[in-house]
Amino acid sequence: MAATGRTTLSAGKLVGLRRIGDDAGHFRMVATDQRPPIFNIIRAARGDDEVTYDDVAAVKRTLVDSLAGEATAMLLDPTWGVPVSLTRTRGDAGLLVTLEHHEFEECARNARKSRAIADWSVAKIKRMGADGVKVLAWYRPDAPRDVCEAQKAWVRSVGAACAAHDILFLLEFLVYPLEGDADQTRGYEEHKSKRPELVVDSVREFAKPEYGIDLFKLESPIPAKELPAPGAPGSDEAQAWFDRFGAAAHVPWVMLSAGATMQQFKYVLHYAYRAGASGFLAGRAIWLKSMQDCYPDLAAVSAALGADAVPHM
């Protein structure tokens, strides 16, 4: 198992870290906790803004049924994923559960504050038997100071709760567009004009021991669509950026896909593994194409996942 950057790791956290990886310490994890991206697929297929609970739950059940067999861990949300999929995950694989709400508070300069799902907590995630708590924190080091401090305080509080309940803490953060930036979006999409130094500086901040992070879920410092093929012109510069945030992490880290295609994500992982990554926790790079091609026929989605996504994993 990869070193954590701390001299000791509590028993509960160590067990959690071992359960979500394979015997070689590699993490091959699937995220099904996405909410807006799945809502959008359902809306597009139905031609209607209404998204029912049953529609979302059925999608998440299909993803878990189709992909859990190949994953070292599954990431579920507590609203749709846990109620319909908890008993469908493998008992010998890890379980991660989301804490954050998919909606955020928009502040001055379009800065974002994250929050937990109502009536949901680290304590409840621990009691349900999960191996780890996953948090997405929207973060820009150059956002208004009060927003940055609020985001850091929230992450710090989650870290303290995870330490108190002896459960693994996995942090994901995403760079997003501030007011005046190009390529504005409010969605769960990779910011097409993000600057790699913002990603590296964010890793450097949250790697500080005060936050209690056990595992990072990181985005590519360079937009996946712009990553050159390994060995192509620009590949050395791309590798240098991955090396920078790998050196800054100090704890094990895995890559998120942020909507990258399968081929784009292969490039991301090429650079990440060379920089010291321990695996991936990905969703859309694994299951998005099958959903886009086949939904709302869930039997066809399942077949496509078996034909394309499972070999890809």
PDB file of C-alpha atoms in Angstrom:
ATOM      1  CA  MET A   1       0.000   0.000   0.000  1.00  0.00           C
ATOM      2  CA  ALA A   2       1.271   3.461  -0.836  1.00  0.00           C
ATOM      3  CA  ALA A   3       2.761   5.520   1.942  1.00  0.00           C
ATOM      4  CA  THR A   4       0.466   8.107   3.420  1.00  0.00           C
ATOM      5  CA  GLY A   5       2.962  10.845   4.167  1.00  0.00           C
ATOM      6  CA  ARG A   6       2.169  10.472   7.892  1.00  0.00           C
ATOM      7  CA  THR A   7       4.193   8.301  10.220  1.00  0.00           C
ATOM      8  CA  THR A   8       1.102   6.541  11.536  1.00  0.00           C
ATOM      9  CA  LEU A   9      -2.382   5.777  10.283  1.00  0.00           C
ATOM     10  CA  SER A  10      -5.165   4.816  12.693  1.00  0.00           C
ATOM     11  CA  ALA A  11      -6.542   1.287  12.558  1.00  0.00           C
ATOM     12  CA  GLY A  12      -9.899   2.265  11.071  1.00  0.00           C
ATOM     13  CA  LYS A  13      -8.350   4.410   8.351  1.00  0.00           C
ATOM     14  CA  LEU A  14      -5.767   1.744   7.504  1.00  0.00           C
ATOM     15  CA  VAL A  15      -8.452  -0.919   7.146  1.00  0.00           C
ATOM     16  CA  GLY A  16     -10.476   1.431   4.955  1.00  0.00           C
ATOM     17  CA  LEU A  17      -7.488   2.198   2.733  1.00  0.00           C
ATOM     18  CA  ARG A  18      -6.754  -1.500   2.307  1.00  0.00           C
ATOM     19  CA  ARG A  19     -10.367  -2.376   1.530  1.00  0.00           C
ATOM     20  CA  ILE A  20     -10.732   0.145  -1.315  1.00  0.00           C
ATOM     21  CA  GLY A  21      -7.599  -1.063  -3.140  1.00  0.00           C
ATOM     22  CA  ASP A  22      -6.287  -4.367  -4.416  1.00  0.00           C
ATOM     23  CA  ASP A  23      -3.498  -6.440  -2.888  1.00  0.00           C
ATOM     24  CA  ALA A  24      -0.897  -4.386  -4.754  1.00  0.00           C
ATOM     25  CA  GLY A  25      -2.237  -1.118  -3.358  1.00  0.00           C
ATOM     26  CA  HIS A  26      -3.820  -0.042  -6.651  1.00  0.00           C
ATOM     27  CA  PHE A  27      -7.193   1.714  -6.582  1.00  0.00           C
ATOM     28  CA  ARG A  28      -9.601   0.878  -9.407  1.00  0.00           C
ATOM     29  CA  MET A  29     -12.730   2.653  -8.184  1.00  0.00           C
ATOM     30  CA  VAL A  30     -15.976   3.618  -9.891  1.00  0.00           C
ATOM     31  CA  ALA A  31     -17.982   6.734  -9.099  1.00  0.00           C
ATOM     32  CA  THR A  32     -21.753   6.532  -9.413  1.00  0.00           C
ATOM     33  CA  ASP A  33     -22.488   9.454  -7.089  1.00  0.00           C
ATOM     34  CA  GLN A  34     -22.881  11.961  -9.936  1.00  0.00           C
ATOM     35  CA  ARG A  35     -26.165  13.804  -9.788  1.00  0.00           C
ATOM     36  CA  PRO A  36     -26.425  16.701 -12.319  1.00  0.00           C
ATOM     37  CA  PRO A  37     -24.636  14.708 -15.066  1.00  0.00           C
ATOM     38  CA  ILE A  38     -27.123  11.861 -14.656  1.00  0.00           C
ATOM     39  CA  PHE A  39     -30.060  14.279 -14.400  1.00  0.00           C
ATOM     40  CA  ASN A  40     -28.963  15.821 -17.706  1.00  0.00           C
ATOM     41  CA  ILE A  41     -28.814  12.463 -19.514  1.00  0.00           C
ATOM     42  CA  ILE A  42     -32.321  11.617 -18.320  1.00  0.00           C
ATOM     43  CA  ARG A  43     -33.668  15.026 -19.351  1.00  0.00           C
ATOM     44  CA  ALA A  44     -32.107  14.783 -22.801  1.00  0.00           C
ATOM     45  CA  ALA A  45     -33.475  11.304 -23.405  1.00  0.00           C
ATOM     46  CA  ARG A  46     -36.978  12.119 -22.187  1.00  0.00           C
ATOM     47  CA  GLY A  47     -37.185  15.600 -23.674  1.00  0.00           C
ATOM     48  CA  ASP A  48     -38.508  16.821 -20.355  1.00  0.00           C
ATOM     49  CA  ASP A  49     -37.045  18.840 -17.468  1.00  0.00           C
ATOM     50  CA  GLU A  50     -38.665  16.524 -14.926  1.00  0.00           C
ATOM     51  CA  VAL A  51     -36.390  13.895 -13.399  1.00  0.00           C
ATOM     52  CA  THR A  52     -38.051  11.384 -11.113  1.00  0.00           C
ATOM     53  CA  TYR A  53     -36.477   9.622  -8.159  1.00  0.00           C
ATOM     54  CA  ASP A  54     -37.151   6.249  -9.771  1.00  0.00           C
ATOM     55  CA  ASP A  55     -35.406   7.273 -13.010  1.00  0.00           C
ATOM     56  CA  VAL A  56     -32.215   8.280 -11.192  1.00  0.00           C
ATOM     57  CA  ALA A  57     -32.271   5.277  -8.870  1.00  0.00           C
ATOM     58  CA  ALA A  58     -32.680   2.883 -11.814  1.00  0.00           C
ATOM     59  CA  VAL A  59     -29.645   4.369 -13.557  1.00  0.00           C
ATOM     60  CA  LYS A  60     -27.497   4.041 -10.448  1.00  0.00           C
ATOM     61  CA  ARG A  61     -28.651   0.467  -9.864  1.00  0.00           C
ATOM     62  CA  THR A  62     -27.705  -0.431 -13.442  1.00  0.00           C
ATOM     63  CA  LEU A  63     -24.260   1.140 -13.120  1.00  0.00           C
ATOM     64  CA  VAL A  64     -23.523  -0.712  -9.886  1.00  0.00           C
ATOM     65  CA  ASP A  65     -24.827  -4.033 -11.201  1.00  0.00           C
ATOM     66  CA  SER A  66     -22.711  -3.703 -14.347  1.00  0.00           C
ATOM     67  CA  LEU A  67     -19.455  -2.351 -12.931  1.00  0.00           C
ATOM     68  CA  ALA A  68     -19.071  -3.433  -9.298  1.00  0.00           C
ATOM     69  CA  GLY A  69     -17.545  -6.756 -10.305  1.00  0.00           C
ATOM     70  CA  GLU A  70     -14.458  -5.059 -11.724  1.00  0.00           C
ATOM     71  CA  ALA A  71     -14.039  -2.317  -9.125  1.00  0.00           C
ATOM     72  CA  THR A  72     -11.959  -2.366  -5.962  1.00  0.00           C
ATOM     73  CA  ALA A  73     -14.483   0.112  -4.520  1.00  0.00           C
ATOM     74  CA  MET A  74     -17.721   1.847  -5.449  1.00  0.00           C
ATOM     75  CA  LEU A  75     -18.677   5.426  -4.634  1.00  0.00           C
ATOM     76  CA  LEU A  76     -22.374   5.938  -3.898  1.00  0.00           C
ATOM     77  CA  ASP A  77     -24.481   8.939  -2.959  1.00  0.00           C
ATOM     78  CA  PRO A  78     -26.848   8.572   0.004  1.00  0.00           C
ATOM     79  CA  THR A  79     -30.014   9.807  -1.714  1.00  0.00           C
ATOM     80  CA  TRP A  80     -30.342   7.524  -4.743  1.00  0.00           C
ATOM     81  CA  GLY A  81     -27.317   5.239  -4.730  1.00  0.00           C
ATOM     82  CA  VAL A  82     -27.262   3.819  -1.219  1.00  0.00           C
ATOM     83  CA  PRO A  83     -30.995   2.912  -0.975  1.00  0.00           C
ATOM     84  CA  VAL A  84     -31.027   0.890  -4.208  1.00  0.00           C
ATOM     85  CA  SER A  85     -27.426  -0.294  -4.554  1.00  0.00           C
ATOM     86  CA  LEU A  86     -25.904  -0.884  -1.129  1.00  0.00           C
ATOM     87  CA  THR A  87     -26.717  -4.596  -1.097  1.00  0.00           C
ATOM     88  CA  ARG A  88     -25.643  -4.948  -4.738  1.00  0.00           C
ATOM     89  CA  THR A  89     -21.997  -4.042  -4.134  1.00  0.00           C
ATOM     90  CA  ARG A  90     -19.461  -6.777  -3.488  1.00  0.00           C
ATOM     91  CA  GLY A  91     -18.798  -7.649   0.124  1.00  0.00           C
ATOM     92  CA  ASP A  92     -15.083  -8.030  -0.580  1.00  0.00           C
ATOM     93  CA  ALA A  93     -14.799  -4.573  -2.165  1.00  0.00           C
ATOM     94  CA  GLY A  94     -14.674  -1.127  -0.621  1.00  0.00           C
ATOM     95  CA  LEU A  95     -17.515   1.334  -0.170  1.00  0.00           C
ATOM     96  CA  LEU A  96     -17.180   5.117  -0.297  1.00  0.00           C
ATOM     97  CA  VAL A  97     -20.115   7.435   0.380  1.00  0.00           C
ATOM     98  CA  THR A  98     -20.562  11.064  -0.612  1.00  0.00           C
ATOM     99  CA  LEU A  99     -21.082  13.791   1.973  1.00  0.00           C
ATOM    100  CA  GLU A 100     -21.509  16.957  -0.119  1.00  0.00           C
ATOM    101  CA  HIS A 101     -24.680  18.314  -1.685  1.00  0.00           C
ATOM    102  CA  HIS A 102     -24.527  18.670  -5.459  1.00  0.00           C
ATOM    103  CA  GLU A 103     -25.793  22.242  -5.233  1.00  0.00           C
ATOM    104  CA  PHE A 104     -23.437  24.985  -4.094  1.00  0.00           C
ATOM    105  CA  GLU A 105     -23.818  28.531  -2.837  1.00  0.00           C
ATOM    106  CA  GLU A 106     -22.745  31.105  -5.413  1.00  0.00           C
ATOM    107  CA  CYS A 107     -20.930  34.110  -3.936  1.00  0.00           C
ATOM    108  CA  ALA A 108     -19.182  37.274  -5.130  1.00  0.00           C
ATOM    109  CA  ARG A 109     -17.263  36.890  -8.417  1.00  0.00           C
ATOM    110  CA  ASN A 110     -19.095  33.574  -8.987  1.00  0.00           C
ATOM    111  CA  ALA A 111     -17.094  31.939  -6.205  1.00  0.00           C
ATOM    112  CA  ARG A 112     -18.575  28.750  -4.772  1.00  0.00           C
ATOM    113  CA  LYS A 113     -19.167  27.402  -1.282  1.00  0.00           C
ATOM    114  CA  SER A 114     -19.837  23.710  -0.733  1.00  0.00           C
ATOM    115  CA  ARG A 115     -22.137  22.195   1.867  1.00  0.00           C
ATOM    116  CA  ALA A 116     -23.128  18.805   3.176  1.00  0.00           C
ATOM    117  CA  ILE A 117     -26.332  17.037   2.220  1.00  0.00           C
ATOM    118  CA  ALA A 118     -29.059  17.909   4.710  1.00  0.00           C
ATOM    119  CA  ASP A 119     -29.327  15.525   7.670  1.00  0.00           C
ATOM    120  CA  TRP A 120     -26.217  13.650   6.520  1.00  0.00           C
ATOM    121  CA  SER A 121     -22.911  13.391   8.337  1.00  0.00           C
ATOM    122  CA  VAL A 122     -19.616  11.591   8.759  1.00  0.00           C
ATOM    123  CA  ALA A 123     -21.093   9.809  11.762  1.00  0.00           C
ATOM    124  CA  LYS A 124     -23.953   8.382   9.700  1.00  0.00           C
ATOM    125  CA  ILE A 125     -21.581   7.274   6.942  1.00  0.00           C
ATOM    126  CA  LYS A 126     -19.483   5.483   9.543  1.00  0.00           C
ATOM    127  CA  ARG A 127     -22.527   3.841  11.138  1.00  0.00           C
ATOM    128  CA  MET A 128     -23.741   2.461   7.815  1.00  0.00           C
ATOM    129  CA  GLY A 129     -20.462   0.565   7.471  1.00  0.00           C
ATOM    130  CA  ALA A 130     -18.727   2.564   4.727  1.00  0.00           C
ATOM    131  CA  ASP A 131     -14.964   2.494   4.404  1.00  0.00           C
ATOM    132  CA  GLY A 132     -14.558   6.160   3.588  1.00  0.00           C
ATOM    133  CA  VAL A 133     -16.121   9.600   3.272  1.00  0.00           C
ATOM    134  CA  LYS A 134     -15.799  11.436  -0.021  1.00  0.00           C
ATOM    135  CA  VAL A 135     -16.076  15.222  -0.224  1.00  0.00           C
ATOM    136  CA  LEU A 136     -16.030  17.486  -3.275  1.00  0.00           C
ATOM    137  CA  ALA A 137     -14.952  21.012  -2.411  1.00  0.00           C
ATOM    138  CA  TRP A 138     -15.064  23.677  -5.109  1.00  0.00           C
ATOM    139  CA  TYR A 139     -11.831  25.574  -4.700  1.00  0.00           C
ATOM    140  CA  ARG A 140      -9.942  28.428  -6.334  1.00  0.00           C
ATOM    141  CA  PRO A 141      -6.897  29.778  -4.479  1.00  0.00           C
ATOM    142  CA  ASP A 142      -7.604  33.161  -6.096  1.00  0.00           C
ATOM    143  CA  ALA A 143     -11.286  33.303  -5.089  1.00  0.00           C
ATOM    144  CA  PRO A 144     -12.388  35.950  -2.559  1.00  0.00           C
ATOM    145  CA  ARG A 145     -10.617  35.383   0.737  1.00  0.00           C
ATOM    146  CA  ASP A 146     -13.795  34.792   2.746  1.00  0.00           C
ATOM    147  CA  VAL A 147     -14.892  32.050   0.347  1.00  0.00           C
ATOM    148  CA  CYS A 148     -11.484  30.357   0.446  1.00  0.00           C
ATOM    149  CA  GLU A 149     -11.473  30.481   4.236  1.00  0.00           C
ATOM    150  CA  ALA A 150     -15.001  29.046   4.387  1.00  0.00           C
ATOM    151  CA  GLN A 151     -14.068  26.170   2.080  1.00  0.00           C
ATOM    152  CA  LYS A 152     -10.918  25.427   4.050  1.00  0.00           C
ATOM    153  CA  ALA A 153     -12.811  25.544   7.347  1.00  0.00           C
ATOM    154  CA  TRP A 154     -15.434  23.132   6.016  1.00  0.00           C
ATOM    155  CA  VAL A 155     -12.827  20.653   4.781  1.00  0.00           C
ATOM    156  CA  ARG A 156     -10.987  20.980   8.085  1.00  0.00           C
ATOM    157  CA  SER A 157     -14.196  20.206  10.010  1.00  0.00           C
ATOM    158  CA  VAL A 158     -14.859  17.113   7.899  1.00  0.00           C
ATOM    159  CA  GLY A 159     -11.290  15.970   8.461  1.00  0.00           C
ATOM    160  CA  ALA A 160     -11.736  16.347  12.214  1.00  0.00           C
ATOM    161  CA  ALA A 161     -14.994  14.371  12.126  1.00  0.00           C
ATOM    162  CA  CYS A 162     -13.347  11.598  10.102  1.00  0.00           C
ATOM    163  CA  ALA A 163     -10.526  11.437  12.623  1.00  0.00           C
ATOM    164  CA  ALA A 164     -13.003  11.284  15.514  1.00  0.00           C
ATOM    165  CA  HIS A 165     -14.925   8.435  13.857  1.00  0.00           C
ATOM    166  CA  ASP A 166     -11.760   6.730  12.557  1.00  0.00           C
ATOM    167  CA  ILE A 167     -12.877   6.612   8.935  1.00  0.00           C
ATOM    168  CA  LEU A 168     -10.984   7.315   5.736  1.00  0.00           C
ATOM    169  CA  PHE A 169     -11.273  10.863   4.313  1.00  0.00           C
ATOM    170  CA  LEU A 170     -11.093  11.234   0.532  1.00  0.00           C
ATOM    171  CA  LEU A 171     -11.018  14.810  -0.784  1.00  0.00           C
ATOM    172  CA  GLU A 172     -11.808  15.908  -4.312  1.00  0.00           C
ATOM    173  CA  PHE A 173     -11.582  19.537  -5.340  1.00  0.00           C
ATOM    174  CA  LEU A 174     -12.347  21.134  -8.668  1.00  0.00           C
ATOM    175  CA  VAL A 175     -11.088  24.383 -10.156  1.00  0.00           C
ATOM    176  CA  TYR A 176     -13.969  26.386 -11.640  1.00  0.00           C
ATOM    177  CA  PRO A 177     -14.418  29.654 -13.562  1.00  0.00           C
ATOM    178  CA  LEU A 178     -14.604  32.902 -11.651  1.00  0.00           C
ATOM    179  CA  GLU A 179     -16.275  36.029 -12.964  1.00  0.00           C
ATOM    180  CA  GLY A 180     -14.502  37.232 -16.111  1.00  0.00           C
ATOM    181  CA  ASP A 181     -12.939  33.860 -16.955  1.00  0.00           C
ATOM    182  CA  ALA A 182     -13.513  32.290 -20.330  1.00  0.00           C
ATOM    183  CA  ASP A 183     -15.639  29.145 -20.732  1.00  0.00           C
ATOM    184  CA  GLN A 184     -18.159  29.861 -17.982  1.00  0.00           C
ATOM    185  CA  THR A 185     -20.095  26.878 -16.685  1.00  0.00           C
ATOM    186  CA  ARG A 186     -22.068  25.995 -13.575  1.00  0.00           C
ATOM    187  CA  GLY A 187     -21.975  22.292 -14.309  1.00  0.00           C
ATOM    188  CA  TYR A 188     -19.829  19.438 -13.083  1.00  0.00           C
ATOM    189  CA  GLU A 189     -17.509  19.878 -16.044  1.00  0.00           C
ATOM    190  CA  GLU A 190     -13.804  20.342 -16.373  1.00  0.00           C
ATOM    191  CA  HIS A 191     -13.011  24.029 -16.720  1.00  0.00           C
ATOM    192  CA  LYS A 192     -11.681  24.253 -20.267  1.00  0.00           C
ATOM    193  CA  SER A 193      -9.514  27.287 -19.519  1.00  0.00           C
ATOM    194  CA  LYS A 194      -8.182  26.274 -16.107  1.00  0.00           C
ATOM    195  CA  ARG A 195      -4.608  27.181 -15.272  1.00  0.00           C
ATOM    196  CA  PRO A 196      -2.484  24.250 -14.073  1.00  0.00           C
ATOM    197  CA  GLU A 197      -0.883  26.276 -11.290  1.00  0.00           C
ATOM    198  CA  LEU A 198      -4.316  26.615  -9.654  1.00  0.00           C
ATOM    199  CA  VAL A 199      -4.587  22.836  -9.414  1.00  0.00           C
ATOM    200  CA  VAL A 200      -1.060  22.465  -8.058  1.00  0.00           C
ATOM    201  CA  ASP A 201      -1.553  25.256  -5.505  1.00  0.00           C
ATOM    202  CA  SER A 202      -4.805  23.639  -4.354  1.00  0.00           C
ATOM    203  CA  VAL A 203      -3.076  20.290  -3.810  1.00  0.00           C
ATOM    204  CA  ARG A 204      -0.336  22.053  -1.874  1.00  0.00           C
ATOM    205  CA  GLU A 205      -2.896  23.736   0.408  1.00  0.00           C
ATOM    206  CA  PHE A 206      -4.985  20.688   1.261  1.00  0.00           C
ATOM    207  CA  ALA A 207      -1.964  18.437   1.703  1.00  0.00           C
ATOM    208  CA  LYS A 208      -1.304  20.277   4.966  1.00  0.00           C
ATOM    209  CA  PRO A 209      -1.811  17.940   7.970  1.00  0.00           C
ATOM    210  CA  GLU A 210      -4.451  20.230   9.492  1.00  0.00           C
ATOM    211  CA  TYR A 211      -7.030  18.984   6.962  1.00  0.00           C
ATOM    212  CA  GLY A 212      -6.601  15.289   7.757  1.00  0.00           C
ATOM    213  CA  ILE A 213      -6.796  14.086   4.143  1.00  0.00           C
ATOM    214  CA  ASP A 214      -6.034  10.390   3.642  1.00  0.00           C
ATOM    215  CA  LEU A 215      -6.528  10.132  -0.121  1.00  0.00           C
ATOM    216  CA  PHE A 216      -6.798  12.767  -2.842  1.00  0.00           C
ATOM    217  CA  LYS A 217      -9.069  12.492  -5.870  1.00  0.00           C
ATOM    218  CA  LEU A 218      -7.414  14.893  -8.308  1.00  0.00           C
ATOM    219  CA  GLU A 219      -8.274  16.445 -11.637  1.00  0.00           C
ATOM    220  CA  SER A 220      -5.761  16.720 -14.443  1.00  0.00           C
ATOM    221  CA  PRO A 221      -3.812  19.982 -14.159  1.00  0.00           C
ATOM    222  CA  ILE A 222      -4.263  20.382 -17.914  1.00  0.00           C
ATOM    223  CA  PRO A 223      -7.699  19.966 -19.537  1.00  0.00           C
ATOM    224  CA  ALA A 224      -7.963  16.347 -20.690  1.00  0.00           C
ATOM    225  CA  LYS A 225      -8.923  17.391 -24.204  1.00  0.00           C
ATOM    226  CA  GLU A 226      -5.647  19.302 -24.509  1.00  0.00           C
ATOM    227  CA  LEU A 227      -3.298  16.614 -23.202  1.00  0.00           C
ATOM    228  CA  PRO A 228      -0.865  15.524 -25.902  1.00  0.00           C
ATOM    229  CA  ALA A 229      -0.376  11.856 -26.631  1.00  0.00           C
ATOM    230  CA  PRO A 230       2.573  10.405 -24.716  1.00  0.00           C
ATOM    231  CA  GLY A 231       5.757  11.194 -26.600  1.00  0.00           C
ATOM    232  CA  ALA A 232       4.120  13.869 -28.749  1.00  0.00           C
ATOM    233  CA  PRO A 233       5.225  17.522 -28.740  1.00  0.00           C
ATOM    234  CA  GLY A 234       4.258  19.097 -25.407  1.00  0.00           C
ATOM    235  CA  SER A 235       4.234  15.804 -23.501  1.00  0.00           C
ATOM    236  CA  ASP A 236       7.301  16.695 -21.414  1.00  0.00           C
ATOM    237  CA  GLU A 237       5.657  19.930 -20.247  1.00  0.00           C
ATOM    238  CA  ALA A 238       2.443  18.066 -19.428  1.00  0.00           C
ATOM    239  CA  GLN A 239       4.386  15.484 -17.417  1.00  0.00           C
ATOM    240  CA  ALA A 240       6.114  18.261 -15.495  1.00  0.00           C
ATOM    241  CA  TRP A 241       2.763  19.594 -14.277  1.00  0.00           C
ATOM    242  CA  PHE A 242       1.648  16.133 -13.129  1.00  0.00           C
ATOM    243  CA  ASP A 243       4.997  15.687 -11.396  1.00  0.00           C
ATOM    244  CA  ARG A 244       4.491  18.975  -9.538  1.00  0.00           C
ATOM    245  CA  PHE A 245       1.169  18.041  -8.001  1.00  0.00           C
ATOM    246  CA  GLY A 246       2.320  14.486  -7.370  1.00  0.00           C
ATOM    247  CA  ALA A 247       5.216  15.876  -5.352  1.00  0.00           C
ATOM    248  CA  ALA A 248       2.862  18.200  -3.458  1.00  0.00           C
ATOM    249  CA  ALA A 249       0.284  15.567  -2.438  1.00  0.00           C
ATOM    250  CA  HIS A 250       2.154  13.785   0.438  1.00  0.00           C
ATOM    251  CA  VAL A 251      -0.682  11.212   0.652  1.00  0.00           C
ATOM    252  CA  PRO A 252      -1.883   8.629  -1.878  1.00  0.00           C
ATOM    253  CA  TRP A 253      -3.767  10.130  -4.800  1.00  0.00           C
ATOM    254  CA  VAL A 254      -5.985   8.911  -7.599  1.00  0.00           C
ATOM    255  CA  MET A 255      -7.316  10.574 -10.726  1.00  0.00           C
ATOM    256  CA  LEU A 256     -10.862  11.671 -11.481  1.00  0.00           C
ATOM    257  CA  SER A 257     -12.076  11.791 -15.068  1.00  0.00           C
ATOM    258  CA  ALA A 258     -14.263  14.960 -15.075  1.00  0.00           C
ATOM    259  CA  GLY A 259     -16.146  13.846 -18.165  1.00  0.00           C
ATOM    260  CA  ALA A 260     -13.063  12.924 -20.216  1.00  0.00           C
ATOM    261  CA  THR A 261     -13.537  10.290 -22.913  1.00  0.00           C
ATOM    262  CA  MET A 262     -12.022   6.839 -22.482  1.00  0.00           C
ATOM    263  CA  GLN A 263      -9.064   7.698 -24.726  1.00  0.00           C
ATOM    264  CA  GLN A 264      -8.490  11.078 -23.081  1.00  0.00           C
ATOM    265  CA  PHE A 265      -8.544   9.440 -19.660  1.00  0.00           C
ATOM    266  CA  LYS A 266      -5.944   6.912 -20.780  1.00  0.00           C
ATOM    267  CA  TYR A 267      -3.637   9.851 -21.486  1.00  0.00           C
ATOM    268  CA  VAL A 268      -4.447  11.349 -18.084  1.00  0.00           C
ATOM    269  CA  LEU A 269      -3.547   8.074 -16.375  1.00  0.00           C
ATOM    270  CA  HIS A 270      -0.337   7.710 -18.387  1.00  0.00           C
ATOM    271  CA  TYR A 271       1.012  10.983 -17.015  1.00  0.00           C
ATOM    272  CA  ALA A 272      -0.484  10.437 -13.549  1.00  0.00           C
ATOM    273  CA  TYR A 273       1.052   6.995 -13.007  1.00  0.00           C
ATOM    274  CA  ARG A 274       4.459   8.302 -14.009  1.00  0.00           C
ATOM    275  CA  ALA A 275       4.008  11.019 -11.365  1.00  0.00           C
ATOM    276  CA  GLY A 276       3.105   8.561  -8.619  1.00  0.00           C
ATOM    277  CA  ALA A 277      -0.681   8.119  -8.795  1.00  0.00           C
ATOM    278  CA  SER A 278      -2.124   5.055  -7.081  1.00  0.00           C
ATOM    279  CA  GLY A 279      -5.116   4.534  -9.383  1.00  0.00           C
ATOM    280  CA  PHE A 280      -8.379   6.158 -10.331  1.00  0.00           C
ATOM    281  CA  LEU A 281     -11.831   6.981  -9.018  1.00  0.00           C
ATOM    282  CA  ALA A 282     -13.706   7.684 -12.221  1.00  0.00           C
ATOM    283  CA  GLY A 283     -17.272   7.731 -13.444  1.00  0.00           C
ATOM    284  CA  ARG A 284     -18.053   9.289 -16.769  1.00  0.00           C
ATOM    285  CA  ALA A 285     -14.869   8.109 -18.507  1.00  0.00           C
ATOM    286  CA  ILE A 286     -16.154   4.608 -17.743  1.00  0.00           C
ATOM    287  CA  TRP A 287     -19.930   4.745 -18.185  1.00  0.00           C
ATOM    288  CA  LEU A 288     -20.913   7.977 -19.976  1.00  0.00           C
ATOM    289  CA  LYS A 289     -20.700   6.713 -23.565  1.00  0.00           C
ATOM    290  CA  SER A 290     -22.877   3.682 -22.807  1.00  0.00           C
ATOM    291  CA  MET A 291     -25.436   5.928 -21.150  1.00  0.00           C
ATOM    292  CA  GLN A 292     -25.464   8.461 -23.980  1.00  0.00           C
ATOM    293  CA  ASP A 293     -25.740   5.762 -26.652  1.00  0.00           C
ATOM    294  CA  CYS A 294     -28.359   3.553 -25.039  1.00  0.00           C
ATOM    295  CA  TYR A 295     -30.421   5.328 -22.358  1.00  0.00           C
ATOM    296  CA  PRO A 296     -33.359   4.971 -21.570  1.00  0.00           C
ATOM    297  CA  ASP A 297     -32.997   1.285 -22.530  1.00  0.00           C
ATOM    298  CA  LEU A 298     -31.274   0.134 -19.354  1.00  0.00           C
ATOM    299  CA  ALA A 299     -30.797  -3.415 -20.636  1.00  0.00           C
ATOM    300  CA  ALA A 300     -28.904  -1.970 -23.585  1.00  0.00           C
ATOM    301  CA  VAL A 301     -26.918   0.265 -21.235  1.00  0.00           C
ATOM    302  CA  SER A 302     -25.906  -2.776 -19.214  1.00  0.00           C
ATOM    303  CA  ALA A 303     -24.880  -4.676 -22.343  1.00  0.00           C
ATOM    304  CA  ALA A 304     -22.822  -1.734 -23.603  1.00  0.00           C
ATOM    305  CA  LEU A 305     -21.107  -1.388 -20.240  1.00  0.00           C
ATOM    306  CA  GLY A 306     -20.183  -5.067 -20.343  1.00  0.00           C
ATOM    307  CA  ALA A 307     -18.860  -4.772 -23.885  1.00  0.00           C
ATOM    308  CA  ASP A 308     -16.975  -1.479 -23.565  1.00  0.00           C
ATOM    309  CA  ALA A 309     -16.621  -0.137 -20.024  1.00  0.00           C
ATOM    310  CA  VAL A 310     -15.608  -3.329 -18.241  1.00  0.00           C
ATOM    311  CA  PRO A 311     -12.720  -4.129 -20.652  1.00  0.00           C
ATOM    312  CA  HIS A 312     -11.703  -0.462 -20.434  1.00  0.00           C
ATOM    313  CA  MET A 313     -11.403  -0.734 -16.655  1.00  0.00           C
TER     314      MET A 313
END
